[in-house]
CSV table of C-alpha atoms and ligand atoms in Angstrom, one decimal:
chain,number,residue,atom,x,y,z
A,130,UNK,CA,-17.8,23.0,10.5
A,131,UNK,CA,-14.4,24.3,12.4
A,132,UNK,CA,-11.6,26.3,11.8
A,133,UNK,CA,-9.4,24.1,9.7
A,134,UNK,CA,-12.7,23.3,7.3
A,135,UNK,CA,-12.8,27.0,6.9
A,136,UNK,CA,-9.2,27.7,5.9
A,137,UNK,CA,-9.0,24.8,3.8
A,138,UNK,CA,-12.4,26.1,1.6
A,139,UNK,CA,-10.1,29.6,1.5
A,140,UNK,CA,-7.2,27.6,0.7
A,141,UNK,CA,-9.0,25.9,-2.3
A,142,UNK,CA,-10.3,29.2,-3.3
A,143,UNK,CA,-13.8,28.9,-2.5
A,144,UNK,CA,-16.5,31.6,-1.6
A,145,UNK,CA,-16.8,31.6,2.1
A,146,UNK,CA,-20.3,30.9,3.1
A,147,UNK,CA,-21.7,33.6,5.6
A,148,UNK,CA,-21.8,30.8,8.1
A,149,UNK,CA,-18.3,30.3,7.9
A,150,UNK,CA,-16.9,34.2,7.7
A,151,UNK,CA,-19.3,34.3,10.9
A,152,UNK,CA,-17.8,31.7,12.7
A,153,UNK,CA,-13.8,33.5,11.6
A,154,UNK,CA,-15.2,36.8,12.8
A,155,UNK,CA,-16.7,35.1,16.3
A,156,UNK,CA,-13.6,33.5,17.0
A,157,UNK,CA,-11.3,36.3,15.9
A,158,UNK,CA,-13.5,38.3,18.1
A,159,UNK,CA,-13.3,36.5,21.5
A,160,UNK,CA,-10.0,34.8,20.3
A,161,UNK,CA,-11.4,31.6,20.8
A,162,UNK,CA,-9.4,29.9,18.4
A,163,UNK,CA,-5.5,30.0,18.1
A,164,UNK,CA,-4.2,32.9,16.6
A,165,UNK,CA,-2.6,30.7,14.1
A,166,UNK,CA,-5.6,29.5,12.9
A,167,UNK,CA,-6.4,33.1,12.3
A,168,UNK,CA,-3.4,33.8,10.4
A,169,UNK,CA,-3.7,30.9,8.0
A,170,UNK,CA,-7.2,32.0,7.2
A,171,UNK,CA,-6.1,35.7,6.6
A,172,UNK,CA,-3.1,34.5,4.6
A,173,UNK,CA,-5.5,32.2,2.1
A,174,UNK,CA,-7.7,35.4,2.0
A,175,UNK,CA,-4.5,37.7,0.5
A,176,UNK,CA,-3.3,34.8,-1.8
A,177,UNK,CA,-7.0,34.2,-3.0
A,178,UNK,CA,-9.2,37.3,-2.6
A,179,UNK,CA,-12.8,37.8,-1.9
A,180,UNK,CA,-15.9,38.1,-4.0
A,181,UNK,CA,-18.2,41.4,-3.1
A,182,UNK,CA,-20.1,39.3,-1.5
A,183,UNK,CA,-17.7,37.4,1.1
A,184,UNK,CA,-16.2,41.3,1.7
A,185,UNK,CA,-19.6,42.8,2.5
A,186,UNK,CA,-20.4,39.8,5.0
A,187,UNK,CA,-17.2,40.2,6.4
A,188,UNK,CA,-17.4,44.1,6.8
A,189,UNK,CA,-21.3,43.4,8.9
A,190,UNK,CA,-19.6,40.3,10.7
A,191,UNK,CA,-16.9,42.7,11.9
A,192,UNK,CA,-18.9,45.7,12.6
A,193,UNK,CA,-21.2,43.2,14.9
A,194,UNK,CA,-18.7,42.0,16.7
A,195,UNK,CA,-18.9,44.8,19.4
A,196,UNK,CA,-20.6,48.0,20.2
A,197,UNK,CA,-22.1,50.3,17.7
A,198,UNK,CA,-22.8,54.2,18.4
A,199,UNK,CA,-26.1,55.5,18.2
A,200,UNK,CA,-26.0,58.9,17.1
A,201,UNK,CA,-29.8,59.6,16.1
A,202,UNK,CA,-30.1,61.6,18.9
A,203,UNK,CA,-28.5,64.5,17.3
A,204,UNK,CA,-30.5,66.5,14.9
A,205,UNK,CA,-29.4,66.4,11.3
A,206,UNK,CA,-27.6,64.1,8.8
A,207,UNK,CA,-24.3,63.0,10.5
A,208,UNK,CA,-21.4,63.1,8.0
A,209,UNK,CA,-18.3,60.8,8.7
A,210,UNK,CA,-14.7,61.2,7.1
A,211,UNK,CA,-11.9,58.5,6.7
A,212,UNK,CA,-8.5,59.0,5.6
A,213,UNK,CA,-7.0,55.5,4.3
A,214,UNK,CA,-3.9,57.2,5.8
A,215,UNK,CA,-0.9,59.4,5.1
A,216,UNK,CA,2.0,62.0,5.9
A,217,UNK,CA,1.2,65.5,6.5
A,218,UNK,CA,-2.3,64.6,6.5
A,219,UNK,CA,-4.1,67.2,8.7
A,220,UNK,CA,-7.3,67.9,6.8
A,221,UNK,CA,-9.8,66.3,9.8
A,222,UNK,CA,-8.4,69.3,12.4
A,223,UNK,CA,-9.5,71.5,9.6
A,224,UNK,CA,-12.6,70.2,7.9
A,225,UNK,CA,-14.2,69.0,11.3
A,226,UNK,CA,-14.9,72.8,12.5
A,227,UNK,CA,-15.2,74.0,9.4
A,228,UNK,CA,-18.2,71.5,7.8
A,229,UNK,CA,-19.4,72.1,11.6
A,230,UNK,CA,-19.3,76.3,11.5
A,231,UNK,CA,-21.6,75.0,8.0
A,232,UNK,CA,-24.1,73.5,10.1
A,233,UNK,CA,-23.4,69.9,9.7
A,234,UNK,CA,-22.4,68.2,12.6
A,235,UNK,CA,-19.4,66.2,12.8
A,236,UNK,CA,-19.4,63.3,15.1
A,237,UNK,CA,-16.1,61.6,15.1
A,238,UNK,CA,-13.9,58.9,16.0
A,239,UNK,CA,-10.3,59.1,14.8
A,240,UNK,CA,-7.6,57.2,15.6
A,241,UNK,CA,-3.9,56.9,16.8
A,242,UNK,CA,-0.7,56.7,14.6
A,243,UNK,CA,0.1,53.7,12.5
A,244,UNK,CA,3.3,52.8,11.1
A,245,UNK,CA,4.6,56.0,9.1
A,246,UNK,CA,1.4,57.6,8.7
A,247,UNK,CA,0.0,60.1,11.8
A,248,UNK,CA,-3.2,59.9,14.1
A,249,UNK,CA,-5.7,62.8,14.5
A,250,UNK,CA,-6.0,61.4,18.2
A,251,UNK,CA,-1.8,61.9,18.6
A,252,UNK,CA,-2.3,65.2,16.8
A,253,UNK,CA,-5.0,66.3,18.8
A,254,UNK,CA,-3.2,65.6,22.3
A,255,UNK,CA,-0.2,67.5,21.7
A,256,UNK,CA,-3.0,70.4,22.8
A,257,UNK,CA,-1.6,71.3,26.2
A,258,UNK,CA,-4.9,70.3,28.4
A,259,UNK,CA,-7.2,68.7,25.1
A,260,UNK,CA,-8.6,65.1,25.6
A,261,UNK,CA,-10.1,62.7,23.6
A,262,UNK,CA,-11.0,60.0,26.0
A,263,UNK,CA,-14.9,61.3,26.2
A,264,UNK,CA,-17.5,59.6,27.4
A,265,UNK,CA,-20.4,58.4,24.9
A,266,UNK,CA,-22.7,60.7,26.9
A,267,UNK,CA,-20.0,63.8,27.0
A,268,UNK,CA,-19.3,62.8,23.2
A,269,UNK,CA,-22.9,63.4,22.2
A,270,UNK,CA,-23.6,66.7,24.5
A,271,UNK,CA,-21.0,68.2,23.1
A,272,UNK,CA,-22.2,67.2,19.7
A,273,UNK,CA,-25.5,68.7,20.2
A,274,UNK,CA,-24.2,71.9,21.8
A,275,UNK,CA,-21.7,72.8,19.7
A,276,UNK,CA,-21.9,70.8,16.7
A,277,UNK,CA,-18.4,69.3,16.7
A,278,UNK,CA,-16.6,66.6,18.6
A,279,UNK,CA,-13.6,64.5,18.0
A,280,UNK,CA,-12.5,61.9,20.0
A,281,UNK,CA,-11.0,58.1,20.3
A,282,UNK,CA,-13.3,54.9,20.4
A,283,UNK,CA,-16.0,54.9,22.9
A,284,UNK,CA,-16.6,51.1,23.7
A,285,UNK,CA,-15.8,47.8,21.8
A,286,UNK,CA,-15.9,49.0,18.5
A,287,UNK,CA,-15.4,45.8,15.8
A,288,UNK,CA,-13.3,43.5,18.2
A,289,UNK,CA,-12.9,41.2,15.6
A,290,UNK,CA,-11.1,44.0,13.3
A,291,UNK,CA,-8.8,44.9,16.3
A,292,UNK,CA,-7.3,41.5,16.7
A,293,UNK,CA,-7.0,40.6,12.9
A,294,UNK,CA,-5.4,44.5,12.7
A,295,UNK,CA,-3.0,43.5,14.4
A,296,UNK,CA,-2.5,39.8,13.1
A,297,UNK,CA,-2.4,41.3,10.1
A,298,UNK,CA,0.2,43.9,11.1
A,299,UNK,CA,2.8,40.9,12.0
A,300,UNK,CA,1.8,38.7,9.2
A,301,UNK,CA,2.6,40.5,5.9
A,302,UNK,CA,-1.1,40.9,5.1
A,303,UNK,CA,-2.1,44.1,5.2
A,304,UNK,CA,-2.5,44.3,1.7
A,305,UNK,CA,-5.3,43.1,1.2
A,306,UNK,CA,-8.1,45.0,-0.7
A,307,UNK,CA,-11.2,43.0,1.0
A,308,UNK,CA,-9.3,42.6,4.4
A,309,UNK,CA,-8.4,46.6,4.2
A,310,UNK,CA,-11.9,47.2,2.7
A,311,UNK,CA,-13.7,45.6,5.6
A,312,UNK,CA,-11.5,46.7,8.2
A,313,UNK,CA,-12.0,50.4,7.6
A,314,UNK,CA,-15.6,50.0,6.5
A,315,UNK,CA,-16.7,47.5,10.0
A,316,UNK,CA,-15.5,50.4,12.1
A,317,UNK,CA,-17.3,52.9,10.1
A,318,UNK,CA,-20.5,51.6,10.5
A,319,UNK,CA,-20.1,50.7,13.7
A,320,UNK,CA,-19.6,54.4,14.6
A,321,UNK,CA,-23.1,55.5,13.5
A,322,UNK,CA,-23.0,58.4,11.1
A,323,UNK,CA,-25.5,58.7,8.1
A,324,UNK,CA,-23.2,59.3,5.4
A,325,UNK,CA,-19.2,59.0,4.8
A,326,UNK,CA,-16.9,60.5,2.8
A,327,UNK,CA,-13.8,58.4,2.4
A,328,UNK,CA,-10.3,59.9,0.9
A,329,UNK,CA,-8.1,57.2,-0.3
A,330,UNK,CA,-5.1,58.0,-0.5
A,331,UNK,CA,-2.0,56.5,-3.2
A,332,UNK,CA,1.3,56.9,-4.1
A,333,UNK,CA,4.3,56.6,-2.6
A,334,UNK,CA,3.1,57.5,0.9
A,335,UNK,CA,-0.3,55.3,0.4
A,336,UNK,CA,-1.5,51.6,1.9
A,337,UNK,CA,-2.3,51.8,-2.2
A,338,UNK,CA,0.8,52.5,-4.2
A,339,UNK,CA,-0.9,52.6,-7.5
A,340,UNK,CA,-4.1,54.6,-8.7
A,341,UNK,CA,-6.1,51.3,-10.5
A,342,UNK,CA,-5.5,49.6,-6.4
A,343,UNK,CA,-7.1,53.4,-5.1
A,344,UNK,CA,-9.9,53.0,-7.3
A,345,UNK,CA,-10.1,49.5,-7.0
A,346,UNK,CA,-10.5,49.7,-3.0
A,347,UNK,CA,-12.7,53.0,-3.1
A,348,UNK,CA,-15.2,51.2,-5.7
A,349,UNK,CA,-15.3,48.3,-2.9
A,350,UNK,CA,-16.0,50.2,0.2
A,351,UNK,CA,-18.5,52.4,-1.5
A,352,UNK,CA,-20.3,49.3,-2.4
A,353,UNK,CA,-19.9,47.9,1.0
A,354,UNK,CA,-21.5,51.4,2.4
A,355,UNK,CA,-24.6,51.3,-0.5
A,356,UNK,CA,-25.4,47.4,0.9
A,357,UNK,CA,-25.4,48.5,4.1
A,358,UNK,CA,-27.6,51.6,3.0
A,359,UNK,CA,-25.5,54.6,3.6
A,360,UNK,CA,-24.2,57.0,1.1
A,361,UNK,CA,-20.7,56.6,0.2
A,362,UNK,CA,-18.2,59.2,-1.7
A,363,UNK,CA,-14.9,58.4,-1.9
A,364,UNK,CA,-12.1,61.1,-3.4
A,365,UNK,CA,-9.0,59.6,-4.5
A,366,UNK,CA,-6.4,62.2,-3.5
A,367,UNK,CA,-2.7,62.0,-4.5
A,368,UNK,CA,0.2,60.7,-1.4
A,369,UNK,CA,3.2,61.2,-3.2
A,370,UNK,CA,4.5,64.1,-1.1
A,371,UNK,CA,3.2,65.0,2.6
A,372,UNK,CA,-0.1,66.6,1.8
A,373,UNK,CA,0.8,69.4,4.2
A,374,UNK,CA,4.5,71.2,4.8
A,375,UNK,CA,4.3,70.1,8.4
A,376,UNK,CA,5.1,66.6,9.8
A,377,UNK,CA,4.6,65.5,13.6
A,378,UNK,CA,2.2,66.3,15.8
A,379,UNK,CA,2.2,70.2,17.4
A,380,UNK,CA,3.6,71.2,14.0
A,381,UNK,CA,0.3,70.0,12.3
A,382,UNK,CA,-1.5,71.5,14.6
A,383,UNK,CA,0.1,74.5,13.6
A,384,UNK,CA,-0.4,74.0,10.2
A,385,UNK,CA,-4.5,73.3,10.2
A,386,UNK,CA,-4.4,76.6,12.6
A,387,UNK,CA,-2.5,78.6,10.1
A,388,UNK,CA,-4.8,77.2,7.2
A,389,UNK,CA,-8.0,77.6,9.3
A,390,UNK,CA,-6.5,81.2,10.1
A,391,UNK,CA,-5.4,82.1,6.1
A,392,UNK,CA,-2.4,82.1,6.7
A,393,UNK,CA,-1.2,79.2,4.6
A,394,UNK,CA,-2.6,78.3,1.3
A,395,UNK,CA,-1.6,74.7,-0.6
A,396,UNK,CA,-2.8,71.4,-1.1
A,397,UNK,CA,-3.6,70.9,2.2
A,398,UNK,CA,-6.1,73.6,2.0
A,399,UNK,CA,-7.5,72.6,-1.1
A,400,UNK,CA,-8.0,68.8,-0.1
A,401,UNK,CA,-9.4,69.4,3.1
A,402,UNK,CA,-12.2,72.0,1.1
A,403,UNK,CA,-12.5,69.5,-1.1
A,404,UNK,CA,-13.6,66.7,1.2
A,405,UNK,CA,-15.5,69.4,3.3
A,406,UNK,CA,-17.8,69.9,0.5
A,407,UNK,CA,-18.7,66.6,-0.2
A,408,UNK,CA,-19.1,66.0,3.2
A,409,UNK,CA,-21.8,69.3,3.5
A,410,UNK,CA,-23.6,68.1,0.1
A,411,UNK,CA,-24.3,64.9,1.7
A,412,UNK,CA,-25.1,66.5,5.0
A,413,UNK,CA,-28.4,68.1,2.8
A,414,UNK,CA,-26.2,71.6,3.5
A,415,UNK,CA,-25.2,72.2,-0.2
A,416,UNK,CA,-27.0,71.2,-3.4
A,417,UNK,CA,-23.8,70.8,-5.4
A,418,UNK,CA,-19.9,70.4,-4.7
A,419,UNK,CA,-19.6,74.1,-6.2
A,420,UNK,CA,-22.1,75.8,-3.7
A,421,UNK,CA,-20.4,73.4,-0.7
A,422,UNK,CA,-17.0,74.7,-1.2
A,423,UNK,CA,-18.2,78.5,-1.4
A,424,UNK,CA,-19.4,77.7,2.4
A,425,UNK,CA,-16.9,76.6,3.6
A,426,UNK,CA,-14.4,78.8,2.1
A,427,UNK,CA,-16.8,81.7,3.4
A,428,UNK,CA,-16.5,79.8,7.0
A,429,UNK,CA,-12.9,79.8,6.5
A,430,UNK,CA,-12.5,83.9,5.5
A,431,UNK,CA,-15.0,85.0,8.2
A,432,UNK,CA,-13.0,82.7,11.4
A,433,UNK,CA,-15.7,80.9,12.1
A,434,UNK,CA,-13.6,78.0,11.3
A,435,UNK,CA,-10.8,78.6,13.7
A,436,UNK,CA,-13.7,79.7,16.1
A,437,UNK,CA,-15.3,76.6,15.9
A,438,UNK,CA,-12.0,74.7,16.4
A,439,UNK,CA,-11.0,77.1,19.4
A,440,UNK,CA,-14.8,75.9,20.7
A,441,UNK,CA,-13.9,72.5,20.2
A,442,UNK,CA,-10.3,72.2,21.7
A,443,UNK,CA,-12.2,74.5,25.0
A,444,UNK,CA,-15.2,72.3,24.9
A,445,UNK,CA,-12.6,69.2,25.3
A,446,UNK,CA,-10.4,70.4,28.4
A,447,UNK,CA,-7.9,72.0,26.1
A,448,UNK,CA,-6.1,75.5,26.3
A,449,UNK,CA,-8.3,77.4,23.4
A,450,UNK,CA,-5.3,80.0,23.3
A,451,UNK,CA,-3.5,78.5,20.7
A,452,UNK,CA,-5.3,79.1,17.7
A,453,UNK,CA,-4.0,82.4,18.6
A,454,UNK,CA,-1.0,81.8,19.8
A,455,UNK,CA,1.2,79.0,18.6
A,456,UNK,CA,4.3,79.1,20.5
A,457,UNK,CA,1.5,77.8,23.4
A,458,UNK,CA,2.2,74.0,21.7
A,459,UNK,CA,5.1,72.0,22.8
A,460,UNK,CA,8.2,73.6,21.8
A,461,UNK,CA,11.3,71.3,20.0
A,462,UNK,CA,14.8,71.8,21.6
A,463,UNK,CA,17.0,71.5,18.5
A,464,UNK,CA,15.2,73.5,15.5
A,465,UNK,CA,17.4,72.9,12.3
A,466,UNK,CA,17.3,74.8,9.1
A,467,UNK,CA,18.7,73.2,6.4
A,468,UNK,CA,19.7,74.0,2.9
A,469,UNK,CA,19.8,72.6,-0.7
A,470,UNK,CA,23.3,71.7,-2.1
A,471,UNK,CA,22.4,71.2,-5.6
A,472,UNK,CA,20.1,73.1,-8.4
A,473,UNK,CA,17.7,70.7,-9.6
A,474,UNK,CA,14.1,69.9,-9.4
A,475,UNK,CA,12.1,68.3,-6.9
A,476,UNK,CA,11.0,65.1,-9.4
A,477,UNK,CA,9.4,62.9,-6.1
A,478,UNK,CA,9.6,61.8,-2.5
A,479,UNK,CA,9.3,58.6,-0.8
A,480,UNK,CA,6.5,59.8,1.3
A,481,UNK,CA,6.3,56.6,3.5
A,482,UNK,CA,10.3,57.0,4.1
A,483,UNK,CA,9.7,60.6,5.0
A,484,UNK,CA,6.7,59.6,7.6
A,485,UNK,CA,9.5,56.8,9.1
A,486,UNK,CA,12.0,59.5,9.4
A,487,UNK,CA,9.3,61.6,11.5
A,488,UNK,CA,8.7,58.6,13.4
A,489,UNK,CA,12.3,57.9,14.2
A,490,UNK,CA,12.6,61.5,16.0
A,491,UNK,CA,9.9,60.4,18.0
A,492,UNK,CA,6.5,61.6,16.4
A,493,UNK,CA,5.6,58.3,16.1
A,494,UNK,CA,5.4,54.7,17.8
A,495,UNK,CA,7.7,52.2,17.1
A,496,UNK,CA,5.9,49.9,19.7
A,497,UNK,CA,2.4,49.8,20.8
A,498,UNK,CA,3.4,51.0,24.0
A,499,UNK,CA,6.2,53.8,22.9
A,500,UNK,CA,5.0,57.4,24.5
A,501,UNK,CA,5.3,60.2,21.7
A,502,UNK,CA,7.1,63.3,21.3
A,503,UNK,CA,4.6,66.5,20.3
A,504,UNK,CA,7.2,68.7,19.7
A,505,UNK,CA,9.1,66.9,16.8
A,506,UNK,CA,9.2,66.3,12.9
A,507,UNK,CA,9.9,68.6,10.1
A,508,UNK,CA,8.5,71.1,7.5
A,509,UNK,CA,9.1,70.7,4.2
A,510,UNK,CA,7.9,73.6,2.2
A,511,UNK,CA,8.8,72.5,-0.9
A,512,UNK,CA,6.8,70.6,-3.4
A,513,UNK,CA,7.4,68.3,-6.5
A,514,UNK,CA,7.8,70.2,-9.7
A,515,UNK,CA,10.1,73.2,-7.7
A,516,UNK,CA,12.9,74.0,-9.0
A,517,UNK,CA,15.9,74.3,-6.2
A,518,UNK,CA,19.2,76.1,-6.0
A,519,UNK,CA,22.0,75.6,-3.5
A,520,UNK,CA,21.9,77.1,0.1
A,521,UNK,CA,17.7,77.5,-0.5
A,522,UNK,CA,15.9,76.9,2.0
A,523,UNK,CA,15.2,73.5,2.0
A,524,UNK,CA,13.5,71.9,5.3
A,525,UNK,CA,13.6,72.4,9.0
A,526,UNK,CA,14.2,70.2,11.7
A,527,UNK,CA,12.2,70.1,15.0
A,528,UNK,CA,14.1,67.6,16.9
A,529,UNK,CA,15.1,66.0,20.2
A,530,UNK,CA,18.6,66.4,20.1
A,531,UNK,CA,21.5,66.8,17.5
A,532,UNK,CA,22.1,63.1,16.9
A,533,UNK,CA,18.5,62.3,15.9
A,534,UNK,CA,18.4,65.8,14.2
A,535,UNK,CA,21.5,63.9,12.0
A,536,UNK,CA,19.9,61.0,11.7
A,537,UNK,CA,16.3,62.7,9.7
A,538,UNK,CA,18.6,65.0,7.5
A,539,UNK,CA,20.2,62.0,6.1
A,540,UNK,CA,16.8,60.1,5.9
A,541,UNK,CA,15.0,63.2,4.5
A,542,UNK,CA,17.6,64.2,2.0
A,543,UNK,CA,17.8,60.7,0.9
A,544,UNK,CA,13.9,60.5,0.3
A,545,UNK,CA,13.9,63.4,-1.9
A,546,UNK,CA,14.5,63.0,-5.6
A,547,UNK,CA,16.1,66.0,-7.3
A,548,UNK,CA,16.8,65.9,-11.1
A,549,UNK,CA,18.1,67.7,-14.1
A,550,UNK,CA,14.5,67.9,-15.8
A,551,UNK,CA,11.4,69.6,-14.8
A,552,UNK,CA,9.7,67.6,-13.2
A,553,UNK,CA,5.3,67.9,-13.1
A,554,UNK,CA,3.4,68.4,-10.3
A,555,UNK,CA,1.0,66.1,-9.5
A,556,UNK,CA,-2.7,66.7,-9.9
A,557,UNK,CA,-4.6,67.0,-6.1
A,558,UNK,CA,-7.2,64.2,-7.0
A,559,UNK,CA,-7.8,61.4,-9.2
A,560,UNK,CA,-11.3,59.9,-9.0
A,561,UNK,CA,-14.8,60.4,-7.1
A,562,UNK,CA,-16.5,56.9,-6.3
A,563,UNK,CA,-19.7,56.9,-5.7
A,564,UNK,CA,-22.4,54.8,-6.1
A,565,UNK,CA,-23.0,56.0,-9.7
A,566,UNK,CA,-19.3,55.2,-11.1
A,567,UNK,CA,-16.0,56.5,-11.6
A,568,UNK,CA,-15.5,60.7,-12.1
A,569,UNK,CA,-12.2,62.0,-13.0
A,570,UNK,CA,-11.3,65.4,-12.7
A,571,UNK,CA,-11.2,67.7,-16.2
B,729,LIG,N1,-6.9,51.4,8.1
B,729,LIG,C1,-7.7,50.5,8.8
B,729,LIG,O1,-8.4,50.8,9.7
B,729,LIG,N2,-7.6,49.2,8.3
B,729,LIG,C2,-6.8,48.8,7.4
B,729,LIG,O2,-6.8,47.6,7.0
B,729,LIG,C3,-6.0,49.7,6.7
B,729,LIG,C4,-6.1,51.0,7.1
């Protein structure tokens, strides 16, 4: 059996045999085939799907392909979160000390930017001094000391998932529900926690535009997690507006430290509780969701949130100060009200245009390689279902210079849909996964 036998069987629209999503995973793993081989294979897997089964040998493939963290040295059930990815989407900076000031500890591995959707890594760095490049060792002293660490990969963490990442990335087939499943799943596993609690993410700003592909990919990883014999709760949570008013990196720092501080209330806020507490009720903290989210929002009202963050950010080289004093992060040089020209209502966004525009003004990479601006972005305080008059408020600007300030209000503008009727806002979460079915919200 080679390569070409194996893409043909796909091609035909056969169930892979493990043997043969072994031998795709080896030799995606130590390239040891042509990437074009690679590609074909990954193309006849979006045409032509995969049964539960082919995705769950795939996910255990991938997630042997390298290292895997061993994290039982820490007391306690170790809870892991995973955002599929979005705009504005800040809630680790806030849950992590916060499920951590609860007693549960958080181990975690996040990861950089992608496309038009931020990195808790990038985020993270903006923190004048902070690192994320811990050692294994330093990642799980800290863990045990203080009960909260968040940092990059330690290791080879599912090689085979980083080099069909980013085949995938250059071959029109990232969307693919088993090759998305398995990717985020492979490097889940491989990062050792206990439990996970998974938020996927849809609408306009989503890898899943529609709530039936949400479900759809949340029912797969959790039964991906259940074979593998961990507990899996996925929350489908709605991406059709940034989930918080900030966009780019300092500025979401800002805004988890205002929301760990009170200061701001919102969606953000309630997602992040709402993820917190599943993540607590399957850390053995909380017997119900109820109970879990009167922690936290206890943790939250007495600082030891914020605390535990400050802790953090000291505990990984970074200048605690600013959780009490923000103007400490990196500072835009053009900062650009601007206003609404015409009443209306704020009917939706084109979230993933919105995380481009951030990206454009240099909050994100547009090549592997491309260094980031902290300082830049946007906030957007406004929500769908507002109703706007002319010279409101509208958004601000956090920009480089005045060109590329132009360049985001046109983009931003543009992205945001304004009409004559009221428009409804849309509801914070869809559906909780877990291994016992499908929940929607009441
Ligand atoms: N995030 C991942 O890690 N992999 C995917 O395929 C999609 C999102």
């Amino acid at each position: 059996m080679n390569m070409i036998d194996v893409i043909t069987d796909k091609k035909l629209g056969k169930e892979l045999t493990q043997e043969e999503i072994e031998l795709f995973v080896d030799a995606a793993a130590h390239s040891s085939v042509p990437d074009y081989q690679l590609a074909a294979l990954l193309m006849a897997i979006r045409l032509n799907g995969m049964t539960a089964r082919e995705t769950t040998a795939l996910t255990l493939a991938m997630q042997n392909s390298g290292d895997t963290v061993d994290l039982s040295s820490i007391p306690g059930i170790k809870v892991d979160k995973h955002s599929t990815g979005g705009v504005g989407d800040t809630t680790t900076l806030i849950l992590a000390p916060l499920v951590a000031a609860c007693g549960v500890p958080v181990a975690k591995m996040s990861g950089r930017g992608l496309g038009h959707t931020g990195g808790t890594l990038d985020k993270l760095e903006s923190i004048p001094g902070m690192s994320v490049a811990l050692s294994g060792e330093a990642f799980l002293e800290q863990v045990k000391r203080i009960g909260v660490a968040v940092i990059g990969q330690t290791g080879m963490l599912a090689p085979a998932d980083k080099t069909l990442y980013a085949l995938r990335d250059v071959t029109a087939t990232v969307d693919s529900l088993p090759l998305i499943a398995s990717s985020i799943m492979s490097k889940k596993l491989a990062a050792g926690s206990d439990a996970i609690v998974l938020d996927v993410k849809t609408g306009s700003g989503a890898i899943m535009h529609t709530l039936d592909g949400a479900i759809e990919l949340a029912r797969a990883m959790v039964d991906i997690g259940t074979l593998a014999g961990k507990p899996v709760t996925a929350i489908v949570t709605g991406m059709e507006q940034p989930l918080g008013t900030h966009v780019g990196n300092a500025l979401e720092v800002k805004d988890a430290i205002d929301v760990l501080a009170g200061r701001t209330k919102g969606d953000l806020l309630d997602v992040s509780l709402l993820l917190g507490a599943h993540m607590l009720v399957l850390g053995g903290a909380a017997g119900t969701v109820e109970e879990a989210h009167g922690k936290l929002v206890r943790a939250l009202e007495s600082g030891a949130g914020l605390e535990k963050f400050a802790e953090m950010i000291r505990a990984q080289g970074g200048n605690p100060a600013v959780t009490e004093d923000i103007t400490l992060l990196p500072q835009a040089n053009v900062v650009r009200p601007v206003f609404v020209r015409k009443h209306g209502f704020i009917a939706g966004m084109d979230t993933t245009a919105l995380g481009i525009a951030a990206q454009a003004m240099g909050a994100g990479r547009q090549r592997k390689e491309d260094s980031l601006d902290y300082s830049v972005g946007f906030v957007l305080p406004v929500r769908i279902g507002d109703e706007v008059f002319p010279g409101d408020p509208f958004f601000t600007l956090y920009a480089r210079n005045e060109d590329e300030a132009d360049r985001a209000e046109e983009a931003i503008r543009s992205a945001i849909v304004l009409s004559e009727e009221a428009a409804v806002r849309p509801p914070l979460w869809y559906a909780q996964v877990t291994r016992d079915g499908v929940i929607k919200p009441s």
